[in-house]
Amino acid sequence: MFLAKVYVTLKPTVSDPQGQTVLATLANLGFDTAVDIRVGKYLEVHIDETDRAEADSLVYRMCQTLLANPVIEEFRYELELTSEEE
Amino acid sequence: MRFGIVVFPGTWSDTDCHHAVNGVLGQEAGYIWHKETLLSGYDCIVLPGGFSYGDYLRPGAMAGLSPIMDAVKDFADSGGLVIGICNGFQILCESGLLPGALLRNKHLEYRCQWTNLRTERVDTPFTLACEPGQVLKVPVSHGEGNYYADAATLDHLESEGLVLFRYCEPSGEVTPRANPNGAARNIAGIVNAQGNVLGMMPHPERCCEEILGSVDGSLLFQSIVESVK
């Protein structure tokens, strides 16, 4: 079994009003050294697969077809072996 | 003619669309559950507004991969008319039938209000009953209608005349104030290169009768009916 930790973030060219709003609120709270915030998504995908290369290929295809929208988002992931069992 | 109205889990404007094309315009209309894989006997497919799959992940992300969408793509490729309204526009972008994406509204507010739309072309099946430059009063109701595409795509849309509707003042002037969501270049609706697939955030089906405050939406559906004759 593998655990894929998938991070989906807006492309740098896409504005993020949600992040700006959170940033403004942090500033109101006195956290004035926080200078920028981008809000993204974090997904945990458990994969019933024993081969790392195969698991990696699956996660990549999942991200490309559904988990991220390539028009506005980027993705990256980490793959962890969680157990040796099928 | 016969309209086919696709229903996804979470679609909410399906019965409004049915009422507009059948109840008001007197055309045949049928519902199509998103698990269907065939489309036959329809002249125009409507992807209505709503919150398909609860807007989970991204608006239209799951619906764009529903079984019916392969059939919708084949239907569009063979020249069939497809109109995606609000969530339907988001689904068309997610499925790749139209370029770009719909982002969270710039001000983060959900906007349910009247807008004015400048009709940029009247030589499409969706606008042939309109006058050139006609301003249509049509409501929006969305939180993620901020049209985004990279600069090259936007320039391509402009140069090919694929922007069909722009948010404008009642006078027709395109201003930042008239833009309800921050959409790039005030874009409210676009068509594909072949001109047979339209995506738009405003809801024409909600303004086809005087009692609703505007009848301008019926011009779109009348155009479709005339183009199919």
mmCIF file of C-alpha atoms in Angstrom:
data_model
loop_
_atom_site.group_PDB
_atom_site.id
_atom_site.type_symbol
_atom_site.label_atom_id
_atom_site.label_comp_id
_atom_site.label_asym_id
_atom_site.label_seq_id
_atom_site.Cartn_x
_atom_site.Cartn_y
_atom_site.Cartn_z
ATOM 1 C CA MET A 1 0.000 0.000 0.000
ATOM 2 C CA PHE A 2 1.129 3.501 -0.762
ATOM 3 C CA LEU A 3 -0.029 6.841 0.527
ATOM 4 C CA ALA A 4 0.158 9.715 -1.931
ATOM 5 C CA LYS A 5 0.147 13.164 -0.343
ATOM 6 C CA VAL A 6 -1.050 15.409 -3.140
ATOM 7 C CA TYR A 7 -0.723 19.205 -3.089
ATOM 8 C CA VAL A 8 -2.778 21.206 -5.587
ATOM 9 C CA THR A 9 -2.036 24.909 -5.841
ATOM 10 C CA LEU A 10 -3.096 27.753 -8.092
ATOM 11 C CA LYS A 11 -0.592 28.692 -10.789
ATOM 12 C CA PRO A 12 1.459 31.761 -9.839
ATOM 13 C CA THR A 13 -0.271 33.686 -12.648
ATOM 14 C CA VAL A 14 -3.749 33.028 -11.196
ATOM 15 C CA SER A 15 -4.876 35.519 -8.573
ATOM 16 C CA ASP A 16 -6.042 34.160 -5.226
ATOM 17 C CA PRO A 17 -8.496 36.543 -3.516
ATOM 18 C CA GLN A 18 -9.093 33.946 -0.795
ATOM 19 C CA GLY A 19 -5.397 33.986 0.126
ATOM 20 C CA GLN A 20 -5.363 37.785 0.100
ATOM 21 C CA THR A 21 -8.364 37.887 2.436
ATOM 22 C CA VAL A 22 -6.744 35.472 4.887
ATOM 23 C CA LEU A 23 -3.549 37.545 4.684
ATOM 24 C CA ALA A 24 -5.439 40.745 5.495
ATOM 25 C CA THR A 25 -7.053 39.122 8.526
ATOM 26 C CA LEU A 26 -3.690 37.861 9.778
ATOM 27 C CA ALA A 27 -2.358 41.420 9.434
ATOM 28 C CA ASN A 28 -5.331 42.668 11.505
ATOM 29 C CA LEU A 29 -4.321 40.161 14.185
ATOM 30 C CA GLY A 30 -0.807 41.564 14.275
ATOM 31 C CA PHE A 31 0.893 38.931 12.137
ATOM 32 C CA ASP A 32 2.328 41.658 9.979
ATOM 33 C CA THR A 33 5.386 39.710 8.862
ATOM 34 C CA ALA A 34 3.188 37.312 6.869
ATOM 35 C CA VAL A 35 3.638 38.867 3.428
ATOM 36 C CA ASP A 36 1.756 36.531 1.101
ATOM 37 C CA ILE A 37 -0.651 33.596 1.272
ATOM 38 C CA ARG A 38 -1.810 31.177 -1.407
ATOM 39 C CA VAL A 39 -4.643 28.816 -0.484
ATOM 40 C CA GLY A 40 -4.399 25.343 -1.996
ATOM 41 C CA LYS A 41 -5.715 21.832 -1.544
ATOM 42 C CA TYR A 42 -4.196 18.811 0.165
ATOM 43 C CA LEU A 43 -5.403 15.290 -0.656
ATOM 44 C CA GLU A 44 -4.405 11.916 0.748
ATOM 45 C CA VAL A 45 -4.808 9.066 -1.724
ATOM 46 C CA HIS A 46 -4.339 5.507 -0.438
ATOM 47 C CA ILE A 47 -3.335 3.197 -3.252
ATOM 48 C CA ASP A 48 -3.574 -0.575 -3.224
ATOM 49 C CA GLU A 49 -0.396 -1.194 -5.185
ATOM 50 C CA THR A 50 2.938 -2.862 -4.386
ATOM 51 C CA ASP A 51 5.085 -1.406 -7.140
ATOM 52 C CA ARG A 52 6.333 2.128 -6.510
ATOM 53 C CA ALA A 53 6.731 3.026 -10.176
ATOM 54 C CA GLU A 54 3.205 1.859 -10.915
ATOM 55 C CA ALA A 55 1.808 3.785 -7.918
ATOM 56 C CA ASP A 56 3.678 6.887 -9.054
ATOM 57 C CA SER A 57 2.295 6.580 -12.571
ATOM 58 C CA LEU A 58 -1.250 6.155 -11.197
ATOM 59 C CA VAL A 59 -1.058 9.249 -8.984
ATOM 60 C CA TYR A 60 0.335 11.311 -11.838
ATOM 61 C CA ARG A 61 -2.557 10.281 -14.082
ATOM 62 C CA MET A 62 -5.096 10.938 -11.300
ATOM 63 C CA CYS A 63 -3.742 14.457 -10.922
ATOM 64 C CA GLN A 64 -3.775 15.099 -14.650
ATOM 65 C CA THR A 65 -7.287 13.834 -15.277
ATOM 66 C CA LEU A 66 -9.186 14.951 -12.178
ATOM 67 C CA LEU A 67 -7.368 16.145 -9.064
ATOM 68 C CA ALA A 68 -5.914 19.287 -10.677
ATOM 69 C CA ASN A 69 -7.110 21.478 -13.532
ATOM 70 C CA PRO A 70 -4.042 22.253 -15.678
ATOM 71 C CA VAL A 71 -5.618 25.519 -16.869
ATOM 72 C CA ILE A 72 -5.377 27.095 -13.416
ATOM 73 C CA GLU A 73 -3.540 24.698 -11.099
ATOM 74 C CA GLU A 74 -0.240 22.929 -10.491
ATOM 75 C CA PHE A 75 0.278 19.753 -8.505
ATOM 76 C CA ARG A 76 3.019 17.855 -6.728
ATOM 77 C CA TYR A 77 2.954 14.784 -4.523
ATOM 78 C CA GLU A 78 4.937 12.618 -2.149
ATOM 79 C CA LEU A 79 4.597 8.848 -2.207
ATOM 80 C CA GLU A 80 5.021 6.837 1.006
ATOM 81 C CA LEU A 81 5.003 3.084 1.408
ATOM 82 C CA THR A 82 2.516 2.415 4.240
ATOM 83 C CA SER A 83 2.587 -1.389 4.327
ATOM 84 C CA GLU A 84 4.129 -4.258 2.393
ATOM 85 C CA GLU A 85 0.799 -6.098 2.199
ATOM 86 C CA GLU A 86 -1.366 -6.178 -0.912
ATOM 87 C CA MET B 1 -37.492 20.779 -32.118
ATOM 88 C CA ARG B 2 -36.403 18.790 -29.097
ATOM 89 C CA PHE B 3 -34.178 19.953 -26.260
ATOM 90 C CA GLY B 4 -32.313 17.458 -24.073
ATOM 91 C CA ILE B 5 -31.641 18.696 -20.542
ATOM 92 C CA VAL B 6 -28.828 16.860 -18.751
ATOM 93 C CA VAL B 7 -29.332 16.258 -15.030
ATOM 94 C CA PHE B 8 -26.372 15.625 -12.734
ATOM 95 C CA PRO B 9 -26.661 15.016 -8.995
ATOM 96 C CA GLY B 10 -26.885 18.555 -7.645
ATOM 97 C CA THR B 11 -28.247 20.196 -10.803
ATOM 98 C CA TRP B 12 -30.880 22.729 -9.798
ATOM 99 C CA SER B 13 -31.864 24.702 -12.909
ATOM 100 C CA ASP B 14 -33.102 21.713 -14.931
ATOM 101 C CA THR B 15 -36.782 22.362 -14.323
ATOM 102 C CA ASP B 16 -36.335 26.097 -14.982
ATOM 103 C CA CYS B 17 -34.779 25.222 -18.355
ATOM 104 C CA HIS B 18 -37.595 22.785 -19.098
ATOM 105 C CA HIS B 19 -40.173 25.445 -18.248
ATOM 106 C CA ALA B 20 -38.460 27.997 -20.499
ATOM 107 C CA VAL B 21 -38.169 25.831 -23.611
ATOM 108 C CA ASN B 22 -41.328 23.746 -23.155
ATOM 109 C CA GLY B 23 -43.701 25.807 -21.010
ATOM 110 C CA VAL B 24 -42.886 29.191 -22.536
ATOM 111 C CA LEU B 25 -41.588 28.408 -26.028
ATOM 112 C CA GLY B 26 -43.701 25.305 -26.588
ATOM 113 C CA GLN B 27 -40.827 23.095 -27.742
ATOM 114 C CA GLU B 28 -40.348 19.449 -26.853
ATOM 115 C CA ALA B 29 -37.938 18.770 -24.012
ATOM 116 C CA GLY B 30 -36.677 15.742 -22.144
ATOM 117 C CA TYR B 31 -34.424 15.104 -19.171
ATOM 118 C CA ILE B 32 -31.243 13.028 -19.560
ATOM 119 C CA TRP B 33 -29.694 11.454 -16.451
ATOM 120 C CA HIS B 34 -25.913 11.895 -16.450
ATOM 121 C CA LYS B 35 -25.316 8.112 -16.306
ATOM 122 C CA GLU B 36 -26.753 7.769 -19.821
ATOM 123 C CA THR B 37 -24.203 7.164 -22.566
ATOM 124 C CA LEU B 38 -26.272 7.840 -25.696
ATOM 125 C CA LEU B 39 -27.926 10.959 -27.052
ATOM 126 C CA SER B 40 -30.419 10.484 -29.837
ATOM 127 C CA GLY B 41 -33.381 12.455 -31.079
ATOM 128 C CA TYR B 42 -32.212 15.799 -29.687
ATOM 129 C CA ASP B 43 -31.486 19.022 -31.577
ATOM 130 C CA CYS B 44 -29.932 20.896 -28.666
ATOM 131 C CA ILE B 45 -28.365 19.714 -25.411
ATOM 132 C CA VAL B 46 -28.644 21.928 -22.328
ATOM 133 C CA LEU B 47 -26.243 21.619 -19.392
ATOM 134 C CA PRO B 48 -28.165 23.540 -16.717
ATOM 135 C CA GLY B 49 -26.988 25.430 -13.676
ATOM 136 C CA GLY B 50 -26.626 24.136 -10.161
ATOM 137 C CA PHE B 51 -23.996 22.556 -7.973
ATOM 138 C CA SER B 52 -23.234 19.237 -9.632
ATOM 139 C CA TYR B 53 -21.474 16.947 -7.156
ATOM 140 C CA GLY B 54 -21.720 19.734 -4.582
ATOM 141 C CA ASP B 55 -18.990 21.685 -6.401
ATOM 142 C CA TYR B 56 -16.579 19.258 -4.689
ATOM 143 C CA LEU B 57 -12.938 19.592 -5.758
ATOM 144 C CA ARG B 58 -13.802 22.259 -8.385
ATOM 145 C CA PRO B 59 -17.144 23.313 -9.908
ATOM 146 C CA GLY B 60 -17.895 20.929 -12.772
ATOM 147 C CA ALA B 61 -14.830 18.726 -12.175
ATOM 148 C CA MET B 62 -16.695 15.476 -11.564
ATOM 149 C CA ALA B 63 -19.620 16.267 -13.874
ATOM 150 C CA GLY B 64 -17.174 16.938 -16.713
ATOM 151 C CA LEU B 65 -16.136 13.283 -16.439
ATOM 152 C CA SER B 66 -19.670 11.842 -16.121
ATOM 153 C CA PRO B 67 -20.611 9.086 -18.606
ATOM 154 C CA ILE B 68 -22.948 11.383 -20.592
ATOM 155 C CA MET B 69 -20.123 13.812 -21.402
ATOM 156 C CA ASP B 70 -18.533 11.524 -24.006
ATOM 157 C CA ALA B 71 -21.871 11.510 -25.807
ATOM 158 C CA VAL B 72 -22.137 15.306 -25.450
ATOM 159 C CA LYS B 73 -18.655 15.658 -27.006
ATOM 160 C CA ASP B 74 -19.620 13.387 -29.923
ATOM 161 C CA PHE B 75 -22.869 15.366 -30.336
ATOM 162 C CA ALA B 76 -20.936 18.649 -30.402
ATOM 163 C CA ASP B 77 -18.278 17.259 -32.771
ATOM 164 C CA SER B 78 -21.015 16.336 -35.238
ATOM 165 C CA GLY B 79 -22.368 19.895 -35.144
ATOM 166 C CA GLY B 80 -25.118 19.521 -32.544
ATOM 167 C CA LEU B 81 -25.997 22.585 -30.479
ATOM 168 C CA VAL B 82 -24.851 22.574 -26.851
ATOM 169 C CA ILE B 83 -25.537 25.327 -24.327
ATOM 170 C CA GLY B 84 -24.004 25.255 -20.844
ATOM 171 C CA ILE B 85 -25.455 27.704 -18.353
ATOM 172 C CA CYS B 86 -23.660 28.658 -15.108
ATOM 173 C CA ASN B 87 -22.534 25.278 -13.704
ATOM 174 C CA GLY B 88 -23.025 24.022 -17.273
ATOM 175 C CA PHE B 89 -20.400 26.545 -18.452
ATOM 176 C CA GLN B 90 -18.059 25.329 -15.713
ATOM 177 C CA ILE B 91 -18.655 21.727 -16.866
ATOM 178 C CA LEU B 92 -17.925 22.621 -20.517
ATOM 179 C CA CYS B 93 -14.605 24.195 -19.492
ATOM 180 C CA GLU B 94 -13.684 21.280 -17.222
ATOM 181 C CA SER B 95 -14.459 18.771 -19.977
ATOM 182 C CA GLY B 96 -12.352 20.673 -22.498
ATOM 183 C CA LEU B 97 -15.240 21.573 -24.825
ATOM 184 C CA LEU B 98 -14.494 25.246 -24.156
ATOM 185 C CA PRO B 99 -11.178 26.878 -23.177
ATOM 186 C CA GLY B 100 -10.428 28.549 -19.845
ATOM 187 C CA ALA B 101 -11.841 28.082 -16.350
ATOM 188 C CA LEU B 102 -14.218 29.786 -13.917
ATOM 189 C CA LEU B 103 -12.493 31.023 -10.777
ATOM 190 C CA ARG B 104 -13.877 32.163 -7.433
ATOM 191 C CA ASN B 105 -15.495 35.592 -7.820
ATOM 192 C CA LYS B 106 -12.844 38.269 -7.362
ATOM 193 C CA HIS B 107 -14.617 39.815 -4.338
ATOM 194 C CA LEU B 108 -15.379 36.343 -2.888
ATOM 195 C CA GLU B 109 -19.113 37.141 -2.729
ATOM 196 C CA TYR B 110 -21.850 34.934 -4.111
ATOM 197 C CA ARG B 111 -23.718 37.218 -6.521
ATOM 198 C CA CYS B 112 -27.402 36.803 -7.315
ATOM 199 C CA GLN B 113 -28.335 39.885 -9.329
ATOM 200 C CA TRP B 114 -29.373 41.275 -12.696
ATOM 201 C CA THR B 115 -26.646 41.898 -15.238
ATOM 202 C CA ASN B 116 -26.618 43.485 -18.675
ATOM 203 C CA LEU B 117 -25.007 41.569 -21.501
ATOM 204 C CA ARG B 118 -23.767 43.060 -24.740
ATOM 205 C CA THR B 119 -24.378 40.698 -27.650
ATOM 206 C CA GLU B 120 -21.106 40.667 -29.576
ATOM 207 C CA ARG B 121 -22.270 38.522 -32.511
ATOM 208 C CA VAL B 122 -25.643 37.796 -34.065
ATOM 209 C CA ASP B 123 -24.460 35.260 -36.659
ATOM 210 C CA THR B 124 -24.504 32.330 -34.225
ATOM 211 C CA PRO B 125 -27.329 29.825 -33.615
ATOM 212 C CA PHE B 126 -27.691 31.295 -30.122
ATOM 213 C CA THR B 127 -28.105 34.950 -31.046
ATOM 214 C CA LEU B 128 -29.621 35.162 -34.518
ATOM 215 C CA ALA B 129 -32.859 36.609 -33.078
ATOM 216 C CA CYS B 130 -30.875 39.470 -31.438
ATOM 217 C CA GLU B 131 -29.948 42.844 -32.878
ATOM 218 C CA PRO B 132 -26.223 43.576 -33.324
ATOM 219 C CA GLY B 133 -24.896 44.900 -30.005
ATOM 220 C CA GLN B 134 -28.241 44.344 -28.297
ATOM 221 C CA VAL B 135 -28.084 44.627 -24.507
ATOM 222 C CA LEU B 136 -29.846 41.735 -22.774
ATOM 223 C CA LYS B 137 -31.000 41.890 -19.160
ATOM 224 C CA VAL B 138 -30.192 38.485 -17.682
ATOM 225 C CA PRO B 139 -29.576 37.452 -14.047
ATOM 226 C CA VAL B 140 -26.479 35.773 -12.652
ATOM 227 C CA SER B 141 -26.362 33.534 -9.584
ATOM 228 C CA HIS B 142 -22.928 32.170 -8.777
ATOM 229 C CA GLY B 143 -19.885 32.275 -6.534
ATOM 230 C CA GLU B 144 -17.387 31.043 -9.114
ATOM 231 C CA GLY B 145 -18.018 32.795 -12.397
ATOM 232 C CA ASN B 146 -14.807 34.751 -12.798
ATOM 233 C CA TYR B 147 -13.761 33.717 -16.292
ATOM 234 C CA TYR B 148 -10.038 33.046 -16.551
ATOM 235 C CA ALA B 149 -7.793 32.088 -19.439
ATOM 236 C CA ASP B 150 -4.166 32.928 -20.122
ATOM 237 C CA ALA B 151 -3.457 36.029 -22.204
ATOM 238 C CA ALA B 152 -2.781 34.061 -25.398
ATOM 239 C CA THR B 153 -6.119 32.232 -25.098
ATOM 240 C CA LEU B 154 -7.978 35.489 -24.389
ATOM 241 C CA ASP B 155 -6.377 37.128 -27.426
ATOM 242 C CA HIS B 156 -7.354 34.119 -29.525
ATOM 243 C CA LEU B 157 -10.971 34.349 -28.298
ATOM 244 C CA GLU B 158 -11.046 38.036 -29.206
ATOM 245 C CA SER B 159 -9.400 37.724 -32.615
ATOM 246 C CA GLU B 160 -11.635 34.812 -33.626
ATOM 247 C CA GLY B 161 -14.784 36.529 -32.361
ATOM 248 C CA LEU B 162 -15.573 33.786 -29.861
ATOM 249 C CA VAL B 163 -16.695 36.109 -27.055
ATOM 250 C CA LEU B 164 -20.470 36.113 -27.440
ATOM 251 C CA PHE B 165 -21.579 38.064 -24.351
ATOM 252 C CA ARG B 166 -19.853 40.714 -22.242
ATOM 253 C CA TYR B 167 -21.053 42.281 -18.983
ATOM 254 C CA CYS B 168 -21.921 45.899 -19.712
ATOM 255 C CA GLU B 169 -23.846 48.950 -18.529
ATOM 256 C CA PRO B 170 -27.498 49.264 -19.638
ATOM 257 C CA SER B 171 -26.119 51.557 -22.361
ATOM 258 C CA GLY B 172 -23.920 48.767 -23.711
ATOM 259 C CA GLU B 173 -20.685 50.291 -22.459
ATOM 260 C CA VAL B 174 -18.302 47.668 -21.079
ATOM 261 C CA THR B 175 -17.027 48.900 -17.693
ATOM 262 C CA PRO B 176 -15.403 47.344 -14.597
ATOM 263 C CA ARG B 177 -18.493 48.375 -12.620
ATOM 264 C CA ALA B 178 -20.743 46.232 -14.805
ATOM 265 C CA ASN B 179 -18.590 43.164 -14.190
ATOM 266 C CA PRO B 180 -20.187 41.136 -11.352
ATOM 267 C CA ASN B 181 -17.339 38.712 -10.704
ATOM 268 C CA GLY B 182 -14.019 40.024 -12.052
ATOM 269 C CA ALA B 183 -14.189 38.016 -15.284
ATOM 270 C CA ALA B 184 -11.341 38.663 -17.709
ATOM 271 C CA ARG B 185 -12.343 41.298 -20.279
ATOM 272 C CA ASN B 186 -15.912 41.259 -18.875
ATOM 273 C CA ILE B 187 -16.513 37.891 -20.525
ATOM 274 C CA ALA B 188 -19.926 36.440 -19.674
ATOM 275 C CA GLY B 189 -20.183 33.838 -22.437
ATOM 276 C CA ILE B 190 -18.061 32.271 -25.174
ATOM 277 C CA VAL B 191 -18.589 29.925 -28.107
ATOM 278 C CA ASN B 192 -16.270 27.315 -29.572
ATOM 279 C CA ALA B 193 -14.558 27.819 -32.935
ATOM 280 C CA GLN B 194 -17.377 26.019 -34.788
ATOM 281 C CA GLY B 195 -19.940 28.242 -33.057
ATOM 282 C CA ASN B 196 -22.192 25.355 -31.943
ATOM 283 C CA VAL B 197 -21.165 25.173 -28.266
ATOM 284 C CA LEU B 198 -22.005 28.097 -25.952
ATOM 285 C CA GLY B 199 -21.026 28.500 -22.318
ATOM 286 C CA MET B 200 -22.363 31.416 -20.278
ATOM 287 C CA MET B 201 -22.589 32.267 -16.590
ATOM 288 C CA PRO B 202 -25.888 34.273 -16.701
ATOM 289 C CA HIS B 203 -29.223 32.406 -16.681
ATOM 290 C CA PRO B 204 -31.361 33.037 -19.803
ATOM 291 C CA GLU B 205 -33.879 30.419 -18.629
ATOM 292 C CA ARG B 206 -34.742 32.647 -15.660
ATOM 293 C CA CYS B 207 -35.872 35.610 -17.750
ATOM 294 C CA CYS B 208 -38.277 34.386 -20.423
ATOM 295 C CA GLU B 209 -41.491 35.894 -19.007
ATOM 296 C CA GLU B 210 -42.570 39.421 -18.074
ATOM 297 C CA ILE B 211 -43.487 38.334 -14.545
ATOM 298 C CA LEU B 212 -39.807 37.450 -13.970
ATOM 299 C CA GLY B 213 -38.609 40.958 -14.804
ATOM 300 C CA SER B 214 -37.181 40.378 -18.279
ATOM 301 C CA VAL B 215 -37.982 38.376 -21.394
ATOM 302 C CA ASP B 216 -34.537 38.766 -22.929
ATOM 303 C CA GLY B 217 -33.513 35.183 -22.179
ATOM 304 C CA SER B 218 -36.168 33.915 -24.564
ATOM 305 C CA LEU B 219 -34.222 35.525 -27.451
ATOM 306 C CA LEU B 220 -31.515 32.895 -26.945
ATOM 307 C CA PHE B 221 -33.930 29.998 -26.998
ATOM 308 C CA GLN B 222 -35.873 31.506 -29.937
ATOM 309 C CA SER B 223 -32.573 31.798 -31.801
ATOM 310 C CA ILE B 224 -31.851 28.121 -31.204
ATOM 311 C CA VAL B 225 -35.334 27.140 -32.377
ATOM 312 C CA GLU B 226 -35.023 29.266 -35.538
ATOM 313 C CA SER B 227 -31.552 27.914 -36.305
ATOM 314 C CA VAL B 228 -32.789 24.322 -36.138
ATOM 315 C CA LYS B 229 -35.778 24.903 -38.477
#
